[in-house]
Amino acid sequence: MFYAILAYHVEEVITALTPEEDAALMADLLNIHERLYRDGSLGPAARLGATQYACTLRGSGAGMVIDGPFAETKEQLLGLYVVDCATRDAAIAIARDFRRVNPTAVYEIRPISLYLPGVPLSVTQS
């Protein structure tokens, strides 16, 4: 089963890191990435760009593009991982690894379905 691990953080905390602090944090996260890659459980991962460059499409018809993500929390979605795990508990364990090296982040774990051309959709979730 695939799980999305969504990484939320107060954006100003991350942007206030010195280049050295940011590099150290990324090195710790990349250590986890490497282990998950070797295990075959890491799918796509991304560090999202600054929310000041985000926009939201909403409304009927063609919709309206509005500047900003307009999240109703002080944390912003700053990155995501896709992991392939046999159980929800395994995905939670991976999120705990990320939290261990980035303890001020919040991680949301959510089952996902991948939509691939020519592959039947799975309708079951664990």
Short mmCIF file of C-alpha atoms in Angstrom, two decimals:
data_model
loop_
_atom_site.label_atom_id
_atom_site.label_comp_id
_atom_site.label_asym_id
_atom_site.label_seq_id
_atom_site.Cartn_x
_atom_site.Cartn_y
_atom_site.Cartn_z
CA MET A 1 0.00 0.00 0.00
CA PHE A 2 1.23 3.46 -0.79
CA TYR A 3 1.12 6.21 1.83
CA ALA A 4 1.72 9.93 1.49
CA ILE A 5 3.66 11.47 4.33
CA LEU A 6 2.93 15.19 4.18
CA ALA A 7 5.41 17.42 6.01
CA TYR A 8 3.95 20.55 7.61
CA HIS A 9 6.01 23.25 9.29
CA VAL A 10 5.85 26.90 10.23
CA GLU A 11 7.46 28.24 7.08
CA GLU A 12 9.24 31.11 8.81
CA VAL A 13 11.08 28.63 11.04
CA ILE A 14 12.51 26.86 7.99
CA THR A 15 13.34 30.03 6.06
CA ALA A 16 15.09 31.42 9.17
CA LEU A 17 17.59 28.53 9.18
CA THR A 18 21.12 29.50 8.24
CA PRO A 19 22.46 27.78 5.12
CA GLU A 20 24.54 25.57 7.42
CA GLU A 21 21.53 24.61 9.58
CA ASP A 22 19.43 23.89 6.49
CA ALA A 23 22.23 21.76 4.99
CA ALA A 24 22.55 19.80 8.25
CA LEU A 25 18.79 19.19 8.39
CA MET A 26 18.74 18.07 4.75
CA ALA A 27 21.73 15.77 5.35
CA ASP A 28 19.84 14.09 8.21
CA LEU A 29 16.71 13.73 6.08
CA LEU A 30 18.74 12.39 3.14
CA ASN A 31 20.17 9.68 5.40
CA ILE A 32 16.61 8.47 5.93
CA HIS A 33 15.90 8.81 2.19
CA GLU A 34 18.92 6.62 1.37
CA ARG A 35 17.82 3.90 3.80
CA LEU A 36 14.26 3.91 2.44
CA TYR A 37 15.59 3.84 -1.14
CA ARG A 38 17.77 0.80 -0.33
CA ASP A 39 14.72 -0.88 1.28
CA GLY A 40 12.69 -0.18 -1.87
CA SER A 41 10.00 1.71 0.02
CA LEU A 42 10.71 5.32 -1.03
CA GLY A 43 8.74 6.72 -3.94
CA PRO A 44 8.66 10.35 -5.06
CA ALA A 45 9.66 12.97 -2.50
CA ALA A 46 9.66 16.74 -2.88
CA ARG A 47 10.51 19.87 -0.96
CA LEU A 48 7.93 22.39 -2.08
CA GLY A 49 8.76 25.96 -2.99
CA ALA A 50 7.87 28.93 -0.81
CA THR A 51 4.18 29.50 -0.19
CA GLN A 52 4.56 33.11 -1.34
CA TYR A 53 4.81 31.69 -4.88
CA ALA A 54 1.82 29.35 -4.50
CA CYS A 55 -1.59 29.93 -5.98
CA THR A 56 -4.97 28.28 -5.51
CA LEU A 57 -7.52 27.44 -8.20
CA ARG A 58 -11.08 27.44 -6.91
CA GLY A 59 -14.61 28.15 -8.01
CA SER A 60 -16.92 26.88 -10.69
CA GLY A 61 -16.35 26.75 -14.43
CA ALA A 62 -12.78 27.63 -15.35
CA GLY A 63 -12.30 28.76 -11.76
CA MET A 64 -10.39 31.70 -10.41
CA VAL A 65 -6.67 31.69 -9.61
CA ILE A 66 -5.92 33.30 -6.25
CA ASP A 67 -2.44 34.04 -4.90
CA GLY A 68 -1.36 31.90 -1.97
CA PRO A 69 -2.21 28.53 -0.50
CA PHE A 70 -4.75 30.01 1.99
CA ALA A 71 -4.19 27.36 4.63
CA GLU A 72 -6.18 27.90 7.81
CA THR A 73 -3.31 26.81 10.07
CA LYS A 74 0.00 28.34 10.95
CA GLU A 75 1.81 25.31 9.56
CA GLN A 76 2.23 25.11 5.79
CA LEU A 77 2.65 22.03 3.62
CA LEU A 78 6.35 22.21 2.77
CA GLY A 79 7.08 18.76 1.41
CA LEU A 80 5.87 15.24 0.84
CA TYR A 81 7.05 11.67 0.55
CA VAL A 82 5.41 8.67 -1.08
CA VAL A 83 6.32 5.42 0.64
CA ASP A 84 5.36 1.84 -0.13
CA CYS A 85 4.58 0.07 3.15
CA ALA A 86 2.78 -3.15 4.05
CA THR A 87 0.94 -1.47 6.92
CA ARG A 88 -0.11 1.89 8.29
CA ASP A 89 2.15 1.26 11.30
CA ALA A 90 5.15 0.90 8.98
CA ALA A 91 4.33 4.28 7.39
CA ILE A 92 3.98 5.83 10.86
CA ALA A 93 7.40 4.44 11.80
CA ILE A 94 8.94 6.17 8.77
CA ALA A 95 7.22 9.45 9.71
CA ARG A 96 8.68 9.05 13.22
CA ASP A 97 12.15 8.75 11.66
CA PHE A 98 11.60 12.05 9.84
CA ARG A 99 10.26 13.66 13.03
CA ARG A 100 13.30 12.45 14.99
CA VAL A 101 15.61 14.58 12.79
CA ASN A 102 13.08 17.41 12.28
CA PRO A 103 11.18 17.50 15.60
CA THR A 104 9.30 20.75 15.04
CA ALA A 105 7.58 19.47 11.89
CA VAL A 106 4.13 17.87 11.79
CA TYR A 107 3.67 14.79 9.61
CA GLU A 108 0.33 13.67 8.18
CA ILE A 109 0.19 10.05 7.01
CA ARG A 110 -2.49 9.27 4.45
CA PRO A 111 -3.12 6.21 2.27
CA ILE A 112 -3.04 7.00 -1.43
CA SER A 113 -3.78 5.26 -4.70
CA LEU A 114 -1.48 5.72 -7.64
CA TYR A 115 -3.20 6.21 -10.98
CA LEU A 116 -1.00 4.74 -13.69
CA PRO A 117 -2.01 4.47 -17.36
CA GLY A 118 -3.09 0.94 -18.25
CA VAL A 119 -3.03 -0.32 -14.65
CA PRO A 120 -6.37 -1.21 -13.00
CA LEU A 121 -7.23 0.95 -10.01
CA SER A 122 -7.04 -0.66 -6.59
CA VAL A 123 -10.23 -0.18 -4.60
CA THR A 124 -8.99 -1.62 -1.30
CA GLN A 125 -7.15 0.18 1.45
CA SER A 126 -5.35 -1.17 4.50
#
